[in-house]
CSV table of C-alpha atoms and ligand atoms in Angstrom, one decimal:
chain,number,residue,atom,x,y,z
A,7,MET,CA,-42.1,-69.0,-247.9
A,8,VAL,CA,-43.7,-66.5,-250.3
A,9,VAL,CA,-44.6,-63.1,-249.7
A,10,VAL,CA,-47.4,-62.1,-252.3
A,11,MET,CA,-47.7,-58.4,-252.5
A,12,ARG,CA,-51.2,-56.3,-253.5
A,13,SER,CA,-51.6,-55.5,-256.8
A,14,GLY,CA,-51.2,-51.9,-256.2
A,15,ALA,CA,-48.0,-52.4,-254.1
A,16,THR,CA,-45.3,-49.8,-254.9
A,17,ASP,CA,-41.2,-50.6,-255.7
A,18,THR,CA,-40.8,-48.8,-252.4
A,19,ASP,CA,-43.1,-51.4,-250.6
A,20,VAL,CA,-41.2,-54.4,-252.3
A,21,ASP,CA,-37.9,-52.9,-251.4
A,22,LYS,CA,-38.6,-52.9,-247.8
A,23,VAL,CA,-39.9,-56.6,-247.9
A,24,VAL,CA,-36.7,-57.4,-249.6
A,25,LYS,CA,-34.3,-55.5,-247.2
A,26,ALA,CA,-36.2,-56.8,-244.2
A,27,ILE,CA,-35.3,-60.4,-245.3
A,28,SER,CA,-31.8,-59.8,-246.2
A,29,GLU,CA,-31.1,-58.2,-242.8
A,30,VAL,CA,-32.0,-61.3,-241.1
A,31,GLY,CA,-29.7,-63.3,-243.5
A,32,GLY,CA,-32.5,-64.5,-245.7
A,33,ASP,CA,-32.3,-64.6,-249.5
A,34,ALA,CA,-35.2,-62.8,-251.2
A,35,PHE,CA,-35.8,-62.8,-254.9
A,36,VAL,CA,-38.6,-60.9,-256.8
A,37,SER,CA,-41.1,-62.2,-259.6
A,38,ARG,CA,-42.8,-59.3,-261.0
A,39,GLY,CA,-46.1,-60.9,-262.7
A,40,LYS,CA,-48.3,-59.0,-264.9
A,41,HIS,CA,-50.8,-58.3,-262.2
A,42,GLN,CA,-49.1,-59.3,-259.1
A,43,THR,CA,-45.5,-59.5,-257.5
A,44,ILE,CA,-44.0,-62.1,-255.4
A,45,VAL,CA,-41.0,-62.1,-253.2
A,46,GLY,CA,-39.7,-65.7,-252.7
A,47,LEU,CA,-37.7,-66.1,-249.5
A,48,VAL,CA,-35.2,-68.9,-249.3
A,49,GLY,CA,-33.2,-69.8,-246.1
A,50,ASP,CA,-33.9,-71.3,-242.6
A,51,LEU,CA,-37.8,-70.5,-241.9
A,52,THR,CA,-37.0,-70.1,-238.4
A,53,GLN,CA,-35.0,-66.7,-239.4
A,54,PHE,CA,-38.4,-65.4,-240.6
A,55,ALA,CA,-40.9,-66.7,-238.0
A,56,GLU,CA,-40.3,-63.7,-235.9
A,57,MET,CA,-41.1,-61.0,-238.7
A,58,PRO,CA,-44.4,-59.3,-239.0
A,59,LEU,CA,-44.2,-59.2,-242.9
A,60,HIS,CA,-48.0,-59.6,-243.0
A,61,ALA,CA,-47.9,-56.0,-241.5
A,62,PHE,CA,-45.8,-54.5,-244.1
A,63,PRO,CA,-47.2,-51.7,-246.4
A,64,GLY,CA,-48.4,-53.4,-249.9
A,65,VAL,CA,-48.2,-57.1,-248.7
A,66,GLU,CA,-51.4,-59.3,-249.1
A,67,ASP,CA,-50.4,-62.6,-248.1
A,68,VAL,CA,-47.5,-64.6,-246.6
A,69,ILE,CA,-47.5,-68.3,-247.6
A,70,ARG,CA,-45.3,-71.2,-246.3
A,71,VAL,CA,-44.5,-73.6,-249.3
A,72,SER,CA,-43.7,-76.8,-248.2
A,73,LYS,CA,-43.0,-78.0,-252.0
A,74,PRO,CA,-39.2,-77.7,-253.5
A,75,TYR,CA,-40.7,-75.4,-256.0
A,76,LYS,CA,-41.8,-72.3,-254.7
A,77,LEU,CA,-42.8,-69.8,-257.4
A,78,VAL,CA,-44.6,-72.3,-259.7
A,79,SER,CA,-46.4,-74.1,-257.0
A,80,ASN,CA,-49.9,-73.4,-256.6
A,81,ASP,CA,-49.1,-72.7,-252.9
A,82,ALA,CA,-47.9,-69.4,-254.0
A,83,HIS,CA,-50.1,-68.9,-256.3
A,84,PRO,CA,-53.7,-70.4,-255.8
A,85,ARG,CA,-55.4,-69.3,-259.2
A,86,PRO,CA,-54.2,-70.7,-262.2
A,87,SER,CA,-52.4,-68.3,-264.6
A,88,THR,CA,-52.7,-67.3,-268.2
A,89,VAL,CA,-50.1,-66.8,-270.1
A,90,TRP,CA,-50.4,-64.6,-273.0
A,91,VAL,CA,-48.3,-65.3,-276.2
A,92,GLY,CA,-48.8,-62.2,-278.4
A,93,ASN,CA,-52.4,-62.1,-278.4
A,94,SER,CA,-53.6,-65.3,-277.7
A,95,PRO,CA,-54.3,-66.7,-274.0
A,96,ILE,CA,-53.0,-70.1,-272.7
A,97,GLY,CA,-54.9,-70.9,-269.5
A,98,ARG,CA,-57.3,-72.8,-267.9
A,99,GLU,CA,-60.5,-71.6,-269.3
A,100,THR,CA,-59.6,-72.1,-272.7
A,101,VAL,CA,-57.9,-74.8,-275.2
A,102,THR,CA,-55.4,-73.1,-277.3
A,103,LEU,CA,-54.3,-74.6,-280.4
A,104,ILE,CA,-50.5,-74.0,-281.4
A,105,ALA,CA,-49.7,-75.5,-285.0
A,106,GLY,CA,-47.1,-75.4,-287.8
A,107,PRO,CA,-44.3,-77.0,-289.3
A,108,CYS,CA,-41.7,-79.1,-287.0
A,109,ALA,CA,-39.2,-77.0,-289.1
A,110,VAL,CA,-38.8,-74.5,-291.1
A,111,GLU,CA,-37.6,-75.5,-294.4
A,112,THR,CA,-38.4,-73.1,-297.3
A,113,GLU,CA,-40.6,-69.8,-297.2
A,114,GLN,CA,-43.0,-71.7,-299.4
A,115,GLN,CA,-43.3,-74.5,-297.3
A,116,THR,CA,-43.6,-72.3,-294.1
A,117,ILE,CA,-46.5,-70.3,-295.5
A,118,ASP,CA,-48.4,-73.3,-296.7
A,119,ALA,CA,-48.1,-75.0,-293.3
A,120,CYS,CA,-48.9,-72.0,-291.3
A,121,VAL,CA,-52.0,-71.3,-293.5
A,122,MET,CA,-53.2,-74.9,-292.8
A,123,ALA,CA,-52.7,-74.0,-289.1
A,124,LYS,CA,-54.8,-70.9,-289.2
A,125,ASP,CA,-57.4,-72.7,-291.3
A,126,ALA,CA,-57.7,-75.1,-288.6
A,127,GLY,CA,-58.2,-72.5,-285.8
A,128,ALA,CA,-54.7,-72.1,-284.4
A,129,THR,CA,-54.1,-68.8,-282.6
A,130,ILE,CA,-50.3,-69.4,-282.2
A,131,LEU,CA,-48.0,-70.9,-284.8
A,132,ARG,CA,-45.1,-73.0,-284.3
A,133,GLY,CA,-41.8,-73.7,-286.4
A,134,GLY,CA,-38.2,-74.9,-285.5
A,135,ALA,CA,-35.4,-72.7,-286.9
A,136,TYR,CA,-33.0,-74.4,-284.8
A,137,LYS,CA,-33.5,-78.2,-284.6
A,138,PRO,CA,-31.9,-80.4,-281.9
A,139,ARG,CA,-31.4,-83.5,-284.0
A,140,THR,CA,-30.4,-87.0,-282.6
A,141,SER,CA,-28.0,-87.2,-285.6
A,142,PRO,CA,-25.6,-84.6,-286.4
A,143,TYR,CA,-26.2,-85.8,-290.4
A,144,ALA,CA,-29.7,-84.8,-290.1
A,145,PHE,CA,-31.3,-81.3,-291.2
A,146,GLN,CA,-30.2,-79.1,-288.4
A,147,GLY,CA,-32.7,-76.3,-289.3
A,148,LEU,CA,-32.1,-73.0,-291.0
A,149,GLY,CA,-30.9,-71.0,-288.2
A,150,GLU,CA,-31.6,-67.1,-288.2
A,151,GLN,CA,-32.9,-67.3,-292.1
A,152,GLY,CA,-35.3,-69.8,-290.8
A,153,LEU,CA,-36.4,-67.6,-287.9
A,154,ASP,CA,-36.8,-64.4,-290.1
A,155,ILE,CA,-38.9,-66.5,-292.5
A,156,LEU,CA,-41.4,-67.5,-289.5
A,157,HIS,CA,-41.3,-64.2,-288.2
A,158,GLY,CA,-42.3,-62.6,-291.6
A,159,VAL,CA,-45.0,-65.3,-292.1
A,160,SER,CA,-46.3,-64.9,-288.5
A,161,ARG,CA,-46.6,-61.1,-289.0
A,162,ASP,CA,-48.4,-61.4,-292.4
A,163,LEU,CA,-50.9,-64.1,-291.0
A,164,GLY,CA,-51.4,-62.0,-287.8
A,165,LEU,CA,-50.5,-65.0,-285.7
A,166,PRO,CA,-47.5,-65.0,-283.1
A,167,PHE,CA,-45.4,-67.9,-283.0
A,168,VAL,CA,-43.1,-70.0,-280.6
A,169,THR,CA,-40.0,-71.4,-281.7
A,170,GLU,CA,-37.3,-73.6,-279.9
A,171,VAL,CA,-33.8,-72.1,-279.0
A,172,VAL,CA,-31.2,-74.8,-278.4
A,173,THR,CA,-28.1,-72.7,-277.0
A,174,PRO,CA,-27.8,-69.7,-274.5
A,175,ALA,CA,-25.7,-68.0,-277.5
A,176,ASP,CA,-28.8,-67.9,-279.3
A,177,VAL,CA,-31.2,-66.6,-276.9
A,178,GLU,CA,-31.2,-62.8,-277.4
A,179,THR,CA,-31.4,-63.4,-281.6
A,180,VAL,CA,-34.5,-65.7,-281.2
A,181,ALA,CA,-36.1,-63.7,-278.2
A,182,ALA,CA,-35.9,-60.2,-280.5
A,183,LYS,CA,-38.3,-62.0,-283.0
A,184,ALA,CA,-40.5,-64.8,-281.4
A,185,ASP,CA,-43.5,-64.4,-279.5
A,186,MET,CA,-42.4,-67.3,-277.1
A,187,LEU,CA,-39.2,-69.3,-276.5
A,188,GLN,CA,-39.4,-73.2,-276.5
A,189,VAL,CA,-37.2,-75.2,-274.4
A,190,GLY,CA,-36.9,-78.5,-276.1
A,191,ALA,CA,-37.1,-82.1,-274.2
A,192,ARG,CA,-33.4,-82.5,-274.8
A,193,ASN,CA,-32.4,-79.3,-273.1
A,194,MET,CA,-35.0,-79.5,-270.2
A,195,GLN,CA,-32.2,-79.6,-267.5
A,196,ASN,CA,-29.9,-77.2,-269.5
A,197,PHE,CA,-29.8,-75.1,-266.6
A,198,GLN,CA,-27.9,-72.4,-268.1
A,199,LEU,CA,-30.3,-72.3,-271.1
A,200,LEU,CA,-33.5,-72.1,-268.7
A,201,LYS,CA,-31.7,-69.1,-266.8
A,202,GLU,CA,-31.1,-67.3,-270.2
A,203,VAL,CA,-34.4,-68.0,-271.7
A,204,GLY,CA,-36.0,-66.9,-268.3
A,205,MET,CA,-34.1,-63.5,-268.3
A,206,ALA,CA,-35.3,-62.9,-272.0
A,207,GLY,CA,-38.5,-61.7,-270.5
A,208,LYS,CA,-40.7,-63.7,-273.4
A,209,PRO,CA,-43.1,-66.6,-272.5
A,210,VAL,CA,-41.6,-70.0,-272.3
A,211,LEU,CA,-42.6,-73.3,-273.3
A,212,LEU,CA,-41.2,-76.1,-271.4
A,213,LYS,CA,-41.3,-79.4,-272.9
A,214,ARG,CA,-40.8,-82.3,-270.5
A,215,GLY,CA,-37.5,-84.3,-271.0
A,216,LEU,CA,-37.8,-87.7,-272.3
A,217,THR,CA,-36.9,-89.2,-269.1
A,218,ALA,CA,-38.0,-86.5,-266.6
A,219,THR,CA,-40.1,-87.2,-263.7
A,220,ILE,CA,-43.1,-84.5,-263.3
A,221,ASP,CA,-40.9,-83.1,-260.4
A,222,GLU,CA,-38.0,-82.8,-262.1
A,223,TRP,CA,-39.9,-81.0,-265.0
A,224,ILE,CA,-41.7,-78.7,-262.4
A,225,MET,CA,-38.2,-77.7,-261.0
A,226,ALA,CA,-36.7,-76.9,-264.5
A,227,ALA,CA,-39.9,-74.4,-264.4
A,228,GLU,CA,-38.8,-73.2,-261.3
A,229,TYR,CA,-35.5,-72.1,-262.7
A,230,ILE,CA,-37.2,-69.8,-265.3
A,231,ALA,CA,-39.7,-68.6,-262.8
A,232,HIS,CA,-36.4,-68.0,-260.5
A,233,THR,CA,-35.3,-65.3,-263.0
A,234,GLY,CA,-38.4,-63.3,-262.2
A,235,ASN,CA,-40.3,-64.9,-265.4
A,236,LEU,CA,-43.5,-66.4,-264.6
A,237,GLN,CA,-44.7,-66.9,-268.0
A,238,VAL,CA,-44.3,-70.5,-268.3
A,239,VAL,CA,-46.0,-73.0,-269.9
A,240,LEU,CA,-45.4,-76.6,-269.7
A,241,CYS,CA,-45.7,-79.1,-272.5
A,242,GLU,CA,-46.2,-82.9,-271.9
A,243,ARG,CA,-44.5,-84.6,-275.2
A,244,GLY,CA,-44.3,-88.1,-274.3
A,245,ILE,CA,-41.8,-89.9,-272.4
A,246,ARG,CA,-39.5,-92.8,-273.1
A,247,THR,CA,-41.0,-96.2,-271.9
A,248,TYR,CA,-40.3,-99.9,-273.2
A,249,GLU,CA,-43.0,-99.6,-275.7
A,250,PRO,CA,-41.5,-99.3,-279.3
A,251,MET,CA,-45.1,-99.1,-281.3
A,252,THR,CA,-45.2,-95.4,-280.5
A,253,ARG,CA,-42.4,-92.9,-280.9
A,254,ASN,CA,-42.7,-92.0,-277.0
A,255,THR,CA,-45.6,-92.9,-274.4
A,256,LEU,CA,-47.9,-89.7,-274.1
A,257,ASP,CA,-48.2,-89.6,-270.1
A,258,VAL,CA,-52.0,-88.3,-269.9
A,259,SER,CA,-51.6,-88.4,-266.4
A,260,ALA,CA,-48.9,-85.9,-266.2
A,261,VAL,CA,-51.5,-83.2,-267.5
A,262,PRO,CA,-54.1,-83.2,-264.1
A,263,VAL,CA,-50.8,-84.0,-261.9
A,264,ALA,CA,-48.9,-80.9,-263.1
A,265,GLN,CA,-52.1,-78.8,-262.9
A,266,SER,CA,-52.5,-80.0,-259.4
A,267,LEU,CA,-49.0,-79.0,-258.1
A,268,THR,CA,-48.6,-75.8,-260.0
A,269,HIS,CA,-50.5,-72.4,-261.6
A,270,LEU,CA,-49.0,-72.9,-265.0
A,271,PRO,CA,-50.6,-74.0,-267.8
A,272,VAL,CA,-50.2,-77.5,-269.2
A,273,ILE,CA,-50.5,-78.3,-272.8
A,274,ILE,CA,-49.7,-81.5,-274.6
A,275,ASP,CA,-47.8,-82.3,-278.0
A,276,PRO,CA,-49.6,-85.6,-279.7
A,277,SER,CA,-47.0,-85.0,-282.7
A,278,HIS,CA,-43.7,-85.8,-281.0
A,279,SER,CA,-45.4,-88.4,-278.4
A,280,GLY,CA,-47.2,-90.7,-280.9
A,281,GLY,CA,-44.9,-89.8,-283.8
A,282,LYS,CA,-47.6,-91.2,-286.2
A,283,ARG,CA,-50.0,-89.3,-288.1
A,284,GLU,CA,-52.8,-91.6,-287.2
A,285,LEU,CA,-52.3,-91.2,-283.5
A,286,VAL,CA,-52.6,-87.5,-283.3
A,287,MET,CA,-56.1,-86.8,-283.2
A,288,PRO,CA,-56.8,-89.8,-280.7
A,289,LEU,CA,-54.2,-88.5,-278.5
A,290,ILE,CA,-55.6,-84.9,-279.0
A,291,ARG,CA,-58.8,-86.1,-277.7
A,292,ALA,CA,-57.3,-87.9,-274.8
A,293,GLY,CA,-55.4,-84.5,-273.9
A,294,ILE,CA,-58.5,-82.4,-273.9
A,295,ALA,CA,-60.3,-85.0,-272.1
A,296,VAL,CA,-57.6,-84.8,-269.2
A,297,GLY,CA,-57.6,-81.1,-268.9
A,298,ALA,CA,-54.6,-80.1,-271.2
A,299,ASP,CA,-54.7,-76.2,-271.6
A,300,GLY,CA,-53.6,-76.6,-275.1
A,301,ILE,CA,-52.3,-78.7,-278.0
A,302,ILE,CA,-49.2,-78.1,-280.3
A,303,VAL,CA,-49.1,-79.9,-283.3
A,304,ASP,CA,-47.0,-80.6,-286.4
A,305,VAL,CA,-48.6,-79.9,-289.6
A,306,HIS,CA,-46.7,-80.0,-293.2
A,307,PRO,CA,-47.9,-79.4,-296.8
A,308,ARG,CA,-45.9,-82.4,-298.1
A,309,PRO,CA,-44.8,-84.9,-295.2
A,310,GLU,CA,-43.5,-87.1,-297.9
A,311,VAL,CA,-40.7,-84.7,-298.6
A,312,ALA,CA,-40.3,-83.2,-294.9
A,313,LEU,CA,-36.9,-82.7,-293.6
A,314,CYS,CA,-37.8,-83.5,-290.2
A,315,ASP,CA,-40.8,-85.9,-288.7
A,316,GLY,CA,-42.6,-86.3,-291.8
A,317,PRO,CA,-44.6,-89.3,-290.4
A,318,GLN,CA,-46.3,-87.5,-287.8
A,319,ALA,CA,-47.1,-84.5,-289.3
A,320,LEU,CA,-50.9,-83.6,-290.1
A,321,ILE,CA,-51.9,-82.7,-293.9
A,322,LYS,CA,-54.2,-80.4,-295.3
A,323,ASP,CA,-57.0,-83.1,-295.6
A,324,ASP,CA,-56.9,-83.2,-291.7
A,325,MET,CA,-57.3,-79.5,-291.0
A,326,LEU,CA,-61.0,-79.6,-290.8
A,327,SER,CA,-61.0,-82.8,-288.8
A,328,LEU,CA,-58.5,-81.0,-286.5
A,329,ARG,CA,-60.7,-78.0,-285.9
A,330,ASP,CA,-63.6,-80.0,-285.4
A,331,THR,CA,-62.0,-82.1,-282.9
A,332,VAL,CA,-60.5,-79.2,-280.7
A,333,VAL,CA,-64.0,-77.4,-280.7
A,334,ARG,CA,-66.3,-80.6,-279.7
A,335,TYR,CA,-63.7,-81.6,-277.1
A,336,ALA,CA,-63.0,-78.4,-275.6
A,337,ASP,CA,-66.7,-78.1,-275.5
A,338,ALA,CA,-67.2,-81.3,-273.9
A,339,ALA,CA,-64.6,-80.3,-271.2
A,340,GLY,CA,-66.4,-77.2,-270.5
A,341,ARG,CA,-64.1,-74.6,-272.3
A,342,SER,CA,-64.1,-72.6,-275.2
A,343,VAL,CA,-61.3,-72.6,-278.1
A,344,ALA,CA,-58.8,-69.7,-277.3
A,345,ALA,CA,-59.4,-66.7,-279.6
A,346,PRO,CA,-57.2,-64.0,-280.1
A,347,SER,CA,-57.8,-61.0,-277.8
A,348,ILE,CA,-58.2,-57.3,-279.4
A,349,ASP,CA,-56.7,-56.0,-276.3
A,350,HIS,CA,-53.5,-57.6,-276.7
A,351,THR,CA,-53.2,-56.6,-280.2
A,352,VAL,CA,-53.0,-53.0,-280.2
A,353,GLY,CA,-49.1,-51.7,-279.5
A,354,ALA,CA,-48.5,-55.1,-277.4
A,355,TRP,CA,-47.1,-57.1,-280.5
A,356,GLY,CA,-47.2,-57.8,-284.2
A,357,ARG,CA,-46.6,-55.5,-287.2
A,358,SER,CA,-47.8,-52.4,-285.6
A,359,ALA,CA,-45.2,-53.1,-282.5
A,360,THR,CA,-42.3,-54.3,-284.4
A,361,SER,CA,-42.3,-52.7,-287.9
B,6,PEP,C1,-40.1,-79.9,-281.5
B,6,PEP,O1,-41.4,-79.3,-280.9
B,6,PEP,O2,-40.0,-79.5,-282.5
B,6,PEP,C2,-39.2,-80.8,-280.9
B,6,PEP,C3,-38.0,-81.0,-281.3
B,6,PEP,O3,-39.8,-81.5,-279.7
B,6,PEP,P1,-39.3,-82.3,-278.3
B,6,PEP,O4,-38.4,-81.3,-277.8
B,6,PEP,O5,-40.3,-82.5,-277.6
B,6,PEP,O6,-38.6,-83.3,-279.0
B,7,MN,MN1,-40.3,-82.3,-284.7
């Protein structure tokens, strides 16, 4: 069950609900969203049956959630959420372009890739400083140095950035600089990492595991929400199938399915799913056509010398077509391309807030 508090509910109102639940032996956890607070109730529902929770001050609604995930379910929150990353929205009304290098390799490569991303209309940058590689001999990322490079480039270009964190020990360091934390496919069920990332209070990009069902993916999002952080974006990045022609198989059905079950935005990653440059644009078209709320794409100034995932990176010559494809397909889907909001610029993030 979920108790939805009114937008003007006070802390005392919330405390009264939590106390009443605890008194009958229930477990209550509070999620404070930007506009609304919800109190989740876990326990035997008969315990709560007699409780006049509707009548408590500040309570807007009491909803029975039959799904195993409570806080991210759209039963609890019928309106789709918009997650703000710095000054850029990700939500159901827009299509958000996130782009940048797979990995931060050097400062110049990062500048070049991020300028390409901005030219293509990206409102959020991406880049890996900590890389989860299949081989321990492959480039593992520049770590904190890479994070600093990406942070500097992001602030210079005036665009927020998302970057992956691979271990709970690094969450604090990454969260101090990044505007959004990415949990990669290989870590989707690293529950300790999900909890730590949730508690960092920054928006989270949760990639679907290579062999995860949609239910498992959404339950992983519930782990983050359970910490009180509802700013979660789901990312379909291709799943493992028997087909070797593509790196992974982009599960386009997962987009509308996840959107029908949760209130969270759902985006697609055409780069890590297709694994080939020539597949990126067709997969973007497919993703927007099935209703994806955004696209996260790898770009590189010189993929032939990239230290990670060169074959799938878009190049400078692709940027016009990337911008054009996103605009035209978003329009056909009845959406606009996400643009930075002035309201979220001043004091909320960026140079003025961090320097
Ligand atoms: C990435 O986005 O850099 C990445 C490693 O993706 P995934 O976790 O989806 O493989
Ligand atoms: Mn990559």
